[in-house]
Short mmCIF file of C-alpha atoms and ligand atoms in Angstrom, two decimals:
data_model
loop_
_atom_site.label_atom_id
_atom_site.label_comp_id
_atom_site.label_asym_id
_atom_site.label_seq_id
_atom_site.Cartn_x
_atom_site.Cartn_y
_atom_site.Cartn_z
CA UNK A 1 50.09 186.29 162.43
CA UNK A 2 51.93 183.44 164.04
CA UNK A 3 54.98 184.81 166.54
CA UNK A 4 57.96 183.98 164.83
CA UNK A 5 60.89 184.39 167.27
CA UNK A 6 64.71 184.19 166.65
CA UNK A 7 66.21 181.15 166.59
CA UNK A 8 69.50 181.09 167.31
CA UNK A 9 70.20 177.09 166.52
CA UNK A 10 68.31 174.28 164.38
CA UNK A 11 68.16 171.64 166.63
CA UNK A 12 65.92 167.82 166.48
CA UNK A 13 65.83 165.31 168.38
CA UNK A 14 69.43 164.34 167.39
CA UNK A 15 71.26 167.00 169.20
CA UNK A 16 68.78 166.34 172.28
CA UNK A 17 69.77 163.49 172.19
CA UNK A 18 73.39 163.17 172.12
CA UNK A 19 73.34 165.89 174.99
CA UNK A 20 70.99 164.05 176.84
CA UNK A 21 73.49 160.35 176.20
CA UNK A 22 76.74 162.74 177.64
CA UNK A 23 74.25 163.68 180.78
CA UNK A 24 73.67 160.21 181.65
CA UNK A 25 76.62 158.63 181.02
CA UNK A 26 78.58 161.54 183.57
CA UNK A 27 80.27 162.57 180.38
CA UNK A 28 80.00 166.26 180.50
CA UNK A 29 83.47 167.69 180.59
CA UNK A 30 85.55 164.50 179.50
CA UNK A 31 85.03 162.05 176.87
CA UNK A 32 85.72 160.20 173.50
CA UNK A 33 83.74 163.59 171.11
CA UNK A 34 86.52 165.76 170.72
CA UNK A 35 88.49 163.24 169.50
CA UNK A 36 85.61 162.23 166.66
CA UNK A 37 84.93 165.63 165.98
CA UNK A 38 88.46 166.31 165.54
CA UNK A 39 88.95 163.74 162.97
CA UNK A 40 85.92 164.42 161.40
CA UNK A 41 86.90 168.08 160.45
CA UNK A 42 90.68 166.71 160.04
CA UNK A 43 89.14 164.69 157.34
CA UNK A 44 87.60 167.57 155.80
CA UNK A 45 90.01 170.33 156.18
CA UNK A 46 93.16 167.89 155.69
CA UNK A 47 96.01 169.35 155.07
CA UNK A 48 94.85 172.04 157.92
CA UNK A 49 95.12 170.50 161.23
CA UNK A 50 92.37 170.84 163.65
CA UNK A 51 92.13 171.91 167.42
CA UNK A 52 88.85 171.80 168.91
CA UNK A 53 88.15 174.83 171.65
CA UNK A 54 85.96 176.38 173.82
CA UNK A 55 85.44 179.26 171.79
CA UNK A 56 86.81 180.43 168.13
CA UNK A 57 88.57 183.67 169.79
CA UNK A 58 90.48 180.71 172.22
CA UNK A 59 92.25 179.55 168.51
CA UNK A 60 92.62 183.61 167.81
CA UNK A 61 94.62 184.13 170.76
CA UNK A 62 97.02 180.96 170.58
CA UNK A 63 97.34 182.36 166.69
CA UNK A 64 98.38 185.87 168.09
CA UNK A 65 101.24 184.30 170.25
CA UNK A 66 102.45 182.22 167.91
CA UNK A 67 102.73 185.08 165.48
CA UNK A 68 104.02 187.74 167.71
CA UNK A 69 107.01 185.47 168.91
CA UNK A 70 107.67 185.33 164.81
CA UNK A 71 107.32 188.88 164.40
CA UNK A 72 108.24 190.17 168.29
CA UNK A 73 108.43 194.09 166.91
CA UNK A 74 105.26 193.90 165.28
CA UNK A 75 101.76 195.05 167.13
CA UNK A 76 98.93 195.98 164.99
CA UNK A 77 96.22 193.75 163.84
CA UNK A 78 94.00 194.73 160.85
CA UNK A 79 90.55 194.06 161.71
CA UNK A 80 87.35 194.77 159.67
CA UNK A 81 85.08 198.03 160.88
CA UNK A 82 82.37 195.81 161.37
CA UNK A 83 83.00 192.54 163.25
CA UNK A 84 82.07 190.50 166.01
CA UNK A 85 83.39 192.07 169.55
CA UNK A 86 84.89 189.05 170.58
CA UNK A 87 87.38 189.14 168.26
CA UNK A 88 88.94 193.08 169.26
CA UNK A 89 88.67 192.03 172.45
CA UNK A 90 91.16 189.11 172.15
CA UNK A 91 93.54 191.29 170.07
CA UNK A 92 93.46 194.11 172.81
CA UNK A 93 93.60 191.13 176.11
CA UNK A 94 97.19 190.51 173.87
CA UNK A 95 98.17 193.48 174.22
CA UNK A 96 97.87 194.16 170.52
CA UNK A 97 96.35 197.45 168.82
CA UNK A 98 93.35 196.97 166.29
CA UNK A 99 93.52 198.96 163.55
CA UNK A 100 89.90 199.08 161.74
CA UNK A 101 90.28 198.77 158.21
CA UNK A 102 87.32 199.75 155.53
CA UNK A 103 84.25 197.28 154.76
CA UNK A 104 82.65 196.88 151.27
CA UNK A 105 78.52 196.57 150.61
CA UNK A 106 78.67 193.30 151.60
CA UNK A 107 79.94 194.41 155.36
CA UNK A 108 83.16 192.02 154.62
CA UNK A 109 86.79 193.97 154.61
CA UNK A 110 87.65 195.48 151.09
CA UNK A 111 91.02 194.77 149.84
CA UNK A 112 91.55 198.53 149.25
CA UNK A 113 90.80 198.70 152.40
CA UNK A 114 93.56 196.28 154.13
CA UNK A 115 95.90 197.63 151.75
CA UNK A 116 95.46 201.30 152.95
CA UNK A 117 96.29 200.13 156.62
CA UNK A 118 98.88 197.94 156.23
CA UNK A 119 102.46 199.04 157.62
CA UNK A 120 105.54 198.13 159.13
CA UNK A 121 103.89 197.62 162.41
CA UNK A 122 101.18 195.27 161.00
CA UNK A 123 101.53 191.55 162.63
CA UNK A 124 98.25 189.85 160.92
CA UNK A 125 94.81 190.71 159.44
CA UNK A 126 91.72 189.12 160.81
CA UNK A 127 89.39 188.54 157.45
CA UNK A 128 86.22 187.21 158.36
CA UNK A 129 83.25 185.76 156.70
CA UNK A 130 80.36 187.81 157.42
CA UNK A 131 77.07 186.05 158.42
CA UNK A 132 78.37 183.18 155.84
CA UNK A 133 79.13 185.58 153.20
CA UNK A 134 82.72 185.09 151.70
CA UNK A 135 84.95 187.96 152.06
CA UNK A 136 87.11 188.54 149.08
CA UNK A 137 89.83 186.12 150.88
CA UNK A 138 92.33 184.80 147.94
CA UNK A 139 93.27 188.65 146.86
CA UNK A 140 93.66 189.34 151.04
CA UNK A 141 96.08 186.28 151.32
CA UNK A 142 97.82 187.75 148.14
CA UNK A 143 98.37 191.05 149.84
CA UNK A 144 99.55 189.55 153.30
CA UNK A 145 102.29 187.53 151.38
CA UNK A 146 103.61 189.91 149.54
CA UNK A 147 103.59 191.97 152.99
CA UNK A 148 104.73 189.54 155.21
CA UNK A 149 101.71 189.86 157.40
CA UNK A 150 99.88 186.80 158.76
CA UNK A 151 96.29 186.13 157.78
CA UNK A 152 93.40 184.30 160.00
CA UNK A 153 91.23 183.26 157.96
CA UNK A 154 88.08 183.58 160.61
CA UNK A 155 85.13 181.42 158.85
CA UNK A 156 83.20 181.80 162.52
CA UNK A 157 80.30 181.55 161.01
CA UNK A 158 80.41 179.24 158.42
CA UNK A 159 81.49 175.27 157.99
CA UNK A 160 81.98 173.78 154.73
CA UNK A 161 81.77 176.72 152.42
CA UNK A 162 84.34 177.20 149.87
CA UNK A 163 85.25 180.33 147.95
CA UNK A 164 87.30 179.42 144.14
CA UNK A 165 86.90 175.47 144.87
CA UNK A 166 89.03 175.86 148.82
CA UNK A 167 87.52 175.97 152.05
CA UNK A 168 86.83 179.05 153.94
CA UNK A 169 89.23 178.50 156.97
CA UNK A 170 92.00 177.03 155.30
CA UNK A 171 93.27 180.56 153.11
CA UNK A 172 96.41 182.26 155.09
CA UNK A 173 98.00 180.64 158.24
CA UNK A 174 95.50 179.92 160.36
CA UNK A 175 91.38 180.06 160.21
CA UNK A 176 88.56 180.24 163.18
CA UNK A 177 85.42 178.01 162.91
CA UNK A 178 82.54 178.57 165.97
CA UNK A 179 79.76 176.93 167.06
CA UNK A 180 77.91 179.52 169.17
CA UNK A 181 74.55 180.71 168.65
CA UNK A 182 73.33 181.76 164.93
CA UNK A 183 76.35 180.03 163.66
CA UNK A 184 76.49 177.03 160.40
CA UNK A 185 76.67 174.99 163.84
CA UNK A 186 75.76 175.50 166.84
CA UNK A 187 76.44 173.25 170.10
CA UNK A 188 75.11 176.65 172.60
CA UNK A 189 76.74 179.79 174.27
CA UNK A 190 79.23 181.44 176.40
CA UNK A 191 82.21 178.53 175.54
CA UNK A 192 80.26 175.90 173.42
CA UNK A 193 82.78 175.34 171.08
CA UNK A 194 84.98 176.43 168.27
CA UNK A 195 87.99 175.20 166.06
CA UNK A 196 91.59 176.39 165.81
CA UNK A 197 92.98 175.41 161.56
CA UNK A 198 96.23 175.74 161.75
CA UNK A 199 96.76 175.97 157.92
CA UNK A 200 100.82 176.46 157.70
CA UNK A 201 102.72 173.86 158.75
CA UNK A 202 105.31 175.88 160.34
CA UNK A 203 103.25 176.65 162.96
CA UNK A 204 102.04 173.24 163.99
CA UNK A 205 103.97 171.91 166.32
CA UNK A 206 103.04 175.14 168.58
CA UNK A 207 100.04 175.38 167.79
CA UNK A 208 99.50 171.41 169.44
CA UNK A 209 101.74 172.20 171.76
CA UNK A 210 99.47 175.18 173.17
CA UNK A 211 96.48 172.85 172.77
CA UNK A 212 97.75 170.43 174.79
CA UNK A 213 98.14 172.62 177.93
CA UNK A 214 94.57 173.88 177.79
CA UNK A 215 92.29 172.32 180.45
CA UNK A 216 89.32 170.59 179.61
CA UNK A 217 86.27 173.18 180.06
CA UNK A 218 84.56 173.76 183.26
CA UNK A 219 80.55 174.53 183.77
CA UNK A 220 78.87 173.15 180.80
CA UNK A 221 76.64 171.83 182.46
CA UNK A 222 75.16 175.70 183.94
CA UNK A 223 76.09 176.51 180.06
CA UNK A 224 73.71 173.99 178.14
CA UNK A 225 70.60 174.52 180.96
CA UNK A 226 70.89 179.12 179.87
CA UNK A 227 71.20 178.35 176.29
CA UNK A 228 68.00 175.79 176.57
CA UNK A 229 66.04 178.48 178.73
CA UNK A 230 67.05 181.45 177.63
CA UNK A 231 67.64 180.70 173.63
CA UNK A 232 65.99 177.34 172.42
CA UNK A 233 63.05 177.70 174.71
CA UNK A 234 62.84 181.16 175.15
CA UNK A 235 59.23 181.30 173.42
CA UNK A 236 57.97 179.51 176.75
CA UNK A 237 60.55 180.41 179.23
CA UNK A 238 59.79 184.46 178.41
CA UNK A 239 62.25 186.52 180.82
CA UNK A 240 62.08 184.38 183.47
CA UNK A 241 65.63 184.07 182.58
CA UNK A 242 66.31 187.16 183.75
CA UNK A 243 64.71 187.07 186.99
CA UNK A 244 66.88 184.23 188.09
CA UNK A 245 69.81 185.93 187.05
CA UNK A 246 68.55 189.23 188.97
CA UNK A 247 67.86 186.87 192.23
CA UNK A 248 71.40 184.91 191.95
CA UNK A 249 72.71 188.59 191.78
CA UNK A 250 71.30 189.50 195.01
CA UNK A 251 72.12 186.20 196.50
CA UNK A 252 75.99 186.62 195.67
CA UNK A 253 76.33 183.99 192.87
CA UNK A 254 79.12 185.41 190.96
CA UNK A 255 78.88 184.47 186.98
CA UNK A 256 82.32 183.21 186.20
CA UNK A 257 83.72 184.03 182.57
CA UNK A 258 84.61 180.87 180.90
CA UNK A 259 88.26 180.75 180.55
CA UNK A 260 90.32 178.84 177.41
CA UNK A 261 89.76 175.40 177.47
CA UNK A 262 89.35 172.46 174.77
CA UNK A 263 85.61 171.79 173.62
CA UNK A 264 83.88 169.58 176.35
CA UNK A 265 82.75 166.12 175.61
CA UNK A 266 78.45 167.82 175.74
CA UNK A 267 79.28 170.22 173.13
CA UNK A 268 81.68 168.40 170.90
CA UNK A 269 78.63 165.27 170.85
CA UNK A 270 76.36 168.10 169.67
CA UNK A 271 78.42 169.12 167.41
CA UNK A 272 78.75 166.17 166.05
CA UNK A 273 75.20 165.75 165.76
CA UNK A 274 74.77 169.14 164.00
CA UNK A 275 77.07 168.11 161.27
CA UNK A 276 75.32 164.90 160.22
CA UNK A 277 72.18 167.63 159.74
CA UNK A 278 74.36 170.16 158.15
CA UNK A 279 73.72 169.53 154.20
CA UNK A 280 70.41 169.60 155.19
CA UNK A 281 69.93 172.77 157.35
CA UNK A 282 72.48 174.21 154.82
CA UNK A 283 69.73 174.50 151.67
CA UNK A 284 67.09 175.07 154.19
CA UNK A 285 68.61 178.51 155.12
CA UNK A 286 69.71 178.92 151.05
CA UNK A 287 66.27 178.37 150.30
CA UNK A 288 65.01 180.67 153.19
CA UNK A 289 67.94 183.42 152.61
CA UNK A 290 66.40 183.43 149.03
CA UNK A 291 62.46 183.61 150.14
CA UNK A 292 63.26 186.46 151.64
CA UNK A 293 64.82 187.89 148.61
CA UNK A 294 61.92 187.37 146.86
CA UNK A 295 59.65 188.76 149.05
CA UNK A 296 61.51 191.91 149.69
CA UNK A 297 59.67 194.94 147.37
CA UNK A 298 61.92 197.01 145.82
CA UNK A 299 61.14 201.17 146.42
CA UNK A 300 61.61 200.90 149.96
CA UNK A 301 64.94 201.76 150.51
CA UNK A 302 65.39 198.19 152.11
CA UNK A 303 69.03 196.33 150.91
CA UNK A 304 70.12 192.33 151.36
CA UNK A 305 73.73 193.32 151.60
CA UNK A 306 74.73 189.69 152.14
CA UNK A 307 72.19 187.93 149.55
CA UNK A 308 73.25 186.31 146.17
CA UNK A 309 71.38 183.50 144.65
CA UNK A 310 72.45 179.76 146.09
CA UNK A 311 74.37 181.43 148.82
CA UNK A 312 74.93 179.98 152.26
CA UNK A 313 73.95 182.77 155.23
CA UNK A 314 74.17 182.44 158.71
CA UNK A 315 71.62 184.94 159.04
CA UNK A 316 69.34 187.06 157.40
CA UNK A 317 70.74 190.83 158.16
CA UNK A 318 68.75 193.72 155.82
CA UNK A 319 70.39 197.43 155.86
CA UNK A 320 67.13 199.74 156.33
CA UNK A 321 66.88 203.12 154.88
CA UNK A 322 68.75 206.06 156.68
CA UNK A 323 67.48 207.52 159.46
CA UNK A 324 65.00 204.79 160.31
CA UNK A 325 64.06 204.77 163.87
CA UNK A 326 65.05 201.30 164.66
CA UNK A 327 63.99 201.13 167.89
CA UNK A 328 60.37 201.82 167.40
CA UNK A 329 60.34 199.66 164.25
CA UNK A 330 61.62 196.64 166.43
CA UNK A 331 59.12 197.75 169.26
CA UNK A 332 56.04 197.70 166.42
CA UNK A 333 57.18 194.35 164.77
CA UNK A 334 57.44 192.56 168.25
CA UNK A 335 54.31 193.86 169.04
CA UNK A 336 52.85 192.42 165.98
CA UNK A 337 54.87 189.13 167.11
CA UNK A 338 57.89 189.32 165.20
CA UNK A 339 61.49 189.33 167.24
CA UNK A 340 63.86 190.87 165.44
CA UNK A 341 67.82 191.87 166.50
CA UNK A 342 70.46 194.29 165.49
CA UNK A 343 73.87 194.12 163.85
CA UNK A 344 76.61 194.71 165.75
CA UNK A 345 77.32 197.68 167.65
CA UNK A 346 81.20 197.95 168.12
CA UNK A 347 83.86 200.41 169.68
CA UNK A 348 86.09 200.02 166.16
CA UNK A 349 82.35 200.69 164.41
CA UNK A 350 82.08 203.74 166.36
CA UNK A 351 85.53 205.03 165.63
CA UNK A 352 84.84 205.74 162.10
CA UNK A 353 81.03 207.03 162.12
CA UNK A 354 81.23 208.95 158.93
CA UNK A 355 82.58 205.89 156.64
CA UNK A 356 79.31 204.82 154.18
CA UNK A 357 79.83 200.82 155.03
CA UNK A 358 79.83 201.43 158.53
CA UNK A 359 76.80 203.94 158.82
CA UNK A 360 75.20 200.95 156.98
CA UNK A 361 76.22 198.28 159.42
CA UNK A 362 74.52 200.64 162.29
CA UNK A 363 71.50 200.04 160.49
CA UNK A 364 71.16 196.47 159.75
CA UNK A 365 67.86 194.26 161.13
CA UNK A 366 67.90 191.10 161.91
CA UNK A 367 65.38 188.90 160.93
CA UNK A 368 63.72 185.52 161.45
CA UNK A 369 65.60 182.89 160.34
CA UNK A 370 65.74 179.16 159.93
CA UNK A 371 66.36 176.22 157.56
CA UNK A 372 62.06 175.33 158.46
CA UNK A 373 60.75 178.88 157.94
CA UNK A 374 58.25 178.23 155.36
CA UNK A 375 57.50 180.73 152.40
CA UNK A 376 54.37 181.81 153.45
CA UNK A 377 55.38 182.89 157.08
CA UNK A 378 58.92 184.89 154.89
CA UNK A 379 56.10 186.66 152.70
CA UNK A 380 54.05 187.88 156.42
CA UNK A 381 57.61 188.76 157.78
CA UNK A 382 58.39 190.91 154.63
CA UNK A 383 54.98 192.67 154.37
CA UNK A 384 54.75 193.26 157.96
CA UNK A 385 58.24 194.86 157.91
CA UNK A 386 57.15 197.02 155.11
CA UNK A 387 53.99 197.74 156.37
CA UNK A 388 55.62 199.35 160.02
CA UNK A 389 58.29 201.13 158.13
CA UNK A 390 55.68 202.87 156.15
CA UNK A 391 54.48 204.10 159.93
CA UNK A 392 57.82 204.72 162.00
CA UNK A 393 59.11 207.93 162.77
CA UNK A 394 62.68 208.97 161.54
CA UNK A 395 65.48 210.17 163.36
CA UNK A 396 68.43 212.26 162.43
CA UNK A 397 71.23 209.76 163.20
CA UNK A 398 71.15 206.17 165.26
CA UNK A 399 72.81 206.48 168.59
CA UNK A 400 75.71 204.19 168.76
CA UNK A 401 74.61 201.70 171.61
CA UNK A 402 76.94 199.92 173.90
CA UNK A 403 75.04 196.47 173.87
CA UNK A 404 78.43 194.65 172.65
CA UNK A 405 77.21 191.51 174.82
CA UNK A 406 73.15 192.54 174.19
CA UNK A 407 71.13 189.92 173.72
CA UNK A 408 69.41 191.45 170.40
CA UNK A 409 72.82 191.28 169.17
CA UNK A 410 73.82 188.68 169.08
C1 PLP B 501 83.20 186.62 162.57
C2 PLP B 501 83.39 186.09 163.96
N1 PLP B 501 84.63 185.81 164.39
C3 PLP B 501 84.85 185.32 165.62
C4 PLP B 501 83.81 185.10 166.49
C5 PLP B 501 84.10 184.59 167.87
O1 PLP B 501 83.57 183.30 168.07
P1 PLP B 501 83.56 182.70 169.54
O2 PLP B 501 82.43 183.33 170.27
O3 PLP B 501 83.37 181.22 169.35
O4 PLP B 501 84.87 183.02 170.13
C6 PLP B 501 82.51 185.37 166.09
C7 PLP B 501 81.38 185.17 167.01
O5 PLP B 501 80.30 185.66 166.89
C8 PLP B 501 82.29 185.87 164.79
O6 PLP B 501 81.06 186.15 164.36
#
């Protein structure tokens, strides 16, 4: 069977392209995109106001300070069990506590479960989207009114999607938009982009007035050449990536964190490029999200947590049946030339091992997906998968892994 790797962008000749116009010109860090992007989503999100970033968990942190000078005795922020690292990690580098609140089937936070954790300590919940599928956001942004608690409405992974006619994003006070890898759009990695909404007036003027201060980004350049050769053109590249990195190790070449900036001229270009493909890519991956569907068997203890029919995904994610051994099943299938990844692993995940959601979330497989992955190739993916689980050894319990930045991740 023809490899099928993960892809963690859909990009043509367009996105080349524009890159490729920001090389030449010497427009890397500084130029006229952010501004077009900005009043490209302004035009789409209006009334929210939009801040273009480095990164989504950039907007998450000016959002933090801006609440906790409201709400100065408050220090708790409700996050989902499952969720993206990124995000605890900017709650905690605030100095805030992240309380993990309960997940549904669909791996997005339950309103029972926000409700159950909310208390006089509680500053904001962070209710995201997960891999494009909409959390149950209007009741959430019922319950933080009444409470007094700030929402983010964190639509990371998804652009353009609406839930009851508005835009994911724009529910609550603020909302999160990113354009790393295996997001709706994708511009590269490690500080490619992202977008602060600042949906409540109230908070605007701060909100700019942090934005302003941030410094335009540094090393896109280094950023665009890893994602090329170590995501888009991994297939040819192999490990090599790797190597380099192990040799700049030895030769002292420190790897410097990106630190918050405003979206660089390269990536806000690209992004700009990815949006003029967007309703395009977008019923690709409906129509692949529901090949897959199809050609998943029931009897096999496999689940779509995510899946309902015409729905945007920003991945395909299945839940396996307990006690799978996922590790040899993802050694088989890549040996049979399918690439595969894993959910998630994260500390707040591992807190609560014993909650059903979460033990679910532990076992999720990621699959091949695209908005060009044809049916025929789905229906090989799907019998494959069934055909090696058929064969794998089981094991009593997954060992929680701390691969938070793993590749297979992500
Ligand atoms: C749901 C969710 N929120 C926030 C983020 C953080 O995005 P960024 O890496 O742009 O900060 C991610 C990234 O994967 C995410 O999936």
């Amino acid at each position: 069977m023809k490899r099928q790797r993960i892809r963690y962008a859909d990009w043509s000749a367009a996105e080349y392209g524009a890159a490729l116009r920001c090389l030449l010109g010497g427009r890397v860090a500084r130029g006229p995109a952010p501004e077009r992007l900005a009043a490209r989503l302004a035009a789409q999100y209006a009334p929210s106001t939009v801040y273009p970033l480095n990164f989504a968990h950039t907007g998450l942190a000016i959002a933090l300070d801006l609440f906790r000078k409201r709400r100065p005795a408050r220090d708790e922020v409700v996050v989902p069990d499952y969720i993206c690292p990124s995000v605890v990690q900017t709650v905690e580098a605030a100095g805030l506590r992240a309380v993990p609140a309960a997940i549904g089937p669909d791996l997005n936070l339950s309103v029972d479960g926000v409700r159950a954790v909310l208390g006089e300590r509680t500053l904001a919940v962070v209710a995201p989207h997960m891999f494009g599928s909409p959390a149950p956001i209007a009741a959430i942004e019922t319950l933080c009114r009444a409470a007094g608690v700030f929402l983010v409405d964190d639509a990371a992974q998804v652009v353009g999607e609406a839930a009851g006619g508005r835009l994911l994003g724009t529910f609550g006070d603020v909302g999160l938009i990113s354009f790393a890898q295996s997001k709706a759009v994708v511009t590269g990695v490690a500080g490619s982009g992202g977008v602060l909404l600042v949906n409540d007036p109230e908070l605007d003027d701060e909100a700019r007035a942090a934005w302003e201060q941030l410094p335009a980004p540094r090393g896109r350049l280094r950023a665009l050449l890893d994602f090329l050769w170590n995501y888009q053109w991994q297939g040819w590249t192999g490990n090599s990536g790797y190597y380099f990195r192990r040799i700049g190790e030895r030769l002292g070449w420190q790897r410097v964190a990106p630190q918050p900036a405003r979206i660089a001229n390269l990536d806000a270009a690209i992004a700009l490029a990815q949006l003029a493909r967007l309703p395009r890519l977008r019923s690709g991956r409906i129509a692949c999200a529901e090949a897959y569907h199809a050609a998943l068997p029931a009897g096999y203890g496999i689940g779509f947590p995510q899946y309902a029919p015409g729905r945007y995904l920003s991945r395909v994610m299945l839940s396996l049946p307990p006690a799978t051994d996922l590790d040899a099943l993802r050694e088989r299938l890549a040996r049979a030339g399918v690439e595969t990844r894993l959910g998630y692993q994260t500390r707040v995940c591992a807190e609560r091992p014993d909650d059903a959601a979460t033990a679910a979330a532990r076992r999720l497989l990621g699959l091949p997906f695209s908005a060009g992955l044809d049916e025929r190739a789905i229906r090989d993916i799907c019998n494959l998968l069934i055909n090696t689980l058929k064969s794998v050894p089981t094991v009593p319990s997954l060992p929680i892994q701390d691969n938070e930045t793993s590749h297979s991740a992500l």
